[in-house]
């Protein structure tokens, strides 16, 4: 057994049904609760949501991976690459992520959890709870789903786009990291 075994991406099951162009479109909202945030790829993979059999699960794990990135970028990148399935983050994508967190903006992904606000510096209540929604255009393209998430520091919902391969949904893109209201502890005018 290699130390790299836990970095392997999920392989489709040999007896998995072939992908069809039809998918039973799940409607939201769906709420996920986590007793702790994963601090390694192995911990993320151990979560029941890591089956990636729903775009809701993939979107929820994307937030967890971005929280891990805020604490340890290399671990967050491993998690995001796992969620992306057969693709990986490009050099440009990694640079973009780094840029989104510049200026001590590590609070951004935490703003998607229940109990957060600019007033409490986006400190989530425990257990960690996140709600994923669908919108009127969530299933506009075959084999793609756009999930909606609400940041407590923004007025509009943000998107996570997932792509289906076989029976799994992988991260295609995310728009979770635009600027939001700054935490009270960083606001010079508060």
PDB file of N, CA, C and O in Angstrom, residues 3-9 41 45 78 82:
ATOM      1  N   UNK A   3       1.551   5.478   0.136  1.00  0.00           N
ATOM      2  CA  UNK A   3       0.989   6.646   0.828  1.00  0.00           C
ATOM      3  C   UNK A   3       0.116   7.457  -0.119  1.00  0.00           C
ATOM      4  O   UNK A   3      -0.655   8.282   0.312  1.00  0.00           O
ATOM      5  N   UNK A   4       0.211   7.187  -1.407  1.00  0.00           N
ATOM      6  CA  UNK A   4      -0.568   7.934  -2.385  1.00  0.00           C
ATOM      7  C   UNK A   4      -1.897   7.259  -2.708  1.00  0.00           C
ATOM      8  O   UNK A   4      -2.682   7.782  -3.475  1.00  0.00           O
ATOM      9  N   UNK A   5      -2.165   6.097  -2.118  1.00  0.00           N
ATOM     10  CA  UNK A   5      -3.404   5.383  -2.408  1.00  0.00           C
ATOM     11  C   UNK A   5      -4.644   6.213  -2.100  1.00  0.00           C
ATOM     12  O   UNK A   5      -5.633   6.136  -2.805  1.00  0.00           O
ATOM     13  N   UNK A   6      -4.584   6.988  -1.039  1.00  0.00           N
ATOM     14  CA  UNK A   6      -5.775   7.766  -0.682  1.00  0.00           C
ATOM     15  C   UNK A   6      -5.964   8.993  -1.570  1.00  0.00           C
ATOM     16  O   UNK A   6      -6.935   9.705  -1.446  1.00  0.00           O
ATOM     17  N   UNK A   7      -5.041   9.233  -2.498  1.00  0.00           N
ATOM     18  CA  UNK A   7      -5.189  10.356  -3.415  1.00  0.00           C
ATOM     19  C   UNK A   7      -5.866   9.956  -4.716  1.00  0.00           C
ATOM     20  O   UNK A   7      -6.131  10.785  -5.558  1.00  0.00           O
ATOM     21  N   UNK A   8      -6.118   8.672  -4.890  1.00  0.00           N
ATOM     22  CA  UNK A   8      -6.754   8.217  -6.125  1.00  0.00           C
ATOM     23  C   UNK A   8      -8.165   8.753  -6.204  1.00  0.00           C
ATOM     24  O   UNK A   8      -8.881   8.824  -5.221  1.00  0.00           O
ATOM     25  N   UNK A   9      -8.553   9.069  -7.423  1.00  0.00           N
ATOM     26  CA  UNK A   9      -9.901   9.563  -7.654  1.00  0.00           C
ATOM     27  C   UNK A   9     -10.865   8.385  -7.701  1.00  0.00           C
ATOM     28  O   UNK A   9     -10.477   7.279  -7.996  1.00  0.00           O
ATOM     29  N   UNK A  41      -7.574  14.981   2.737  1.00  0.00           N
ATOM     30  CA  UNK A  41      -8.351  14.359   1.669  1.00  0.00           C
ATOM     31  C   UNK A  41      -8.999  13.080   2.174  1.00  0.00           C
ATOM     32  O   UNK A  41     -10.168  12.811   1.882  1.00  0.00           O
ATOM     33  N   UNK A  45     -12.919  12.130   1.971  1.00  0.00           N
ATOM     34  CA  UNK A  45     -13.371  10.914   1.292  1.00  0.00           C
ATOM     35  C   UNK A  45     -14.153   9.992   2.219  1.00  0.00           C
ATOM     36  O   UNK A  45     -14.943   9.180   1.752  1.00  0.00           O
ATOM     37  N   UNK A  78      -5.813  19.363  -3.054  1.00  0.00           N
ATOM     38  CA  UNK A  78      -6.035  17.912  -3.165  1.00  0.00           C
ATOM     39  C   UNK A  78      -7.529  17.599  -3.131  1.00  0.00           C
ATOM     40  O   UNK A  78      -8.030  16.784  -3.910  1.00  0.00           O
ATOM     41  N   UNK A  82      -9.907  16.107  -6.183  1.00  0.00           N
ATOM     42  CA  UNK A  82     -10.742  14.911  -5.996  1.00  0.00           C
ATOM     43  C   UNK A  82     -12.170  15.194  -6.468  1.00  0.00           C
ATOM     44  O   UNK A  82     -12.780  14.384  -7.175  1.00  0.00           O
TER      45      UNK A  82
END
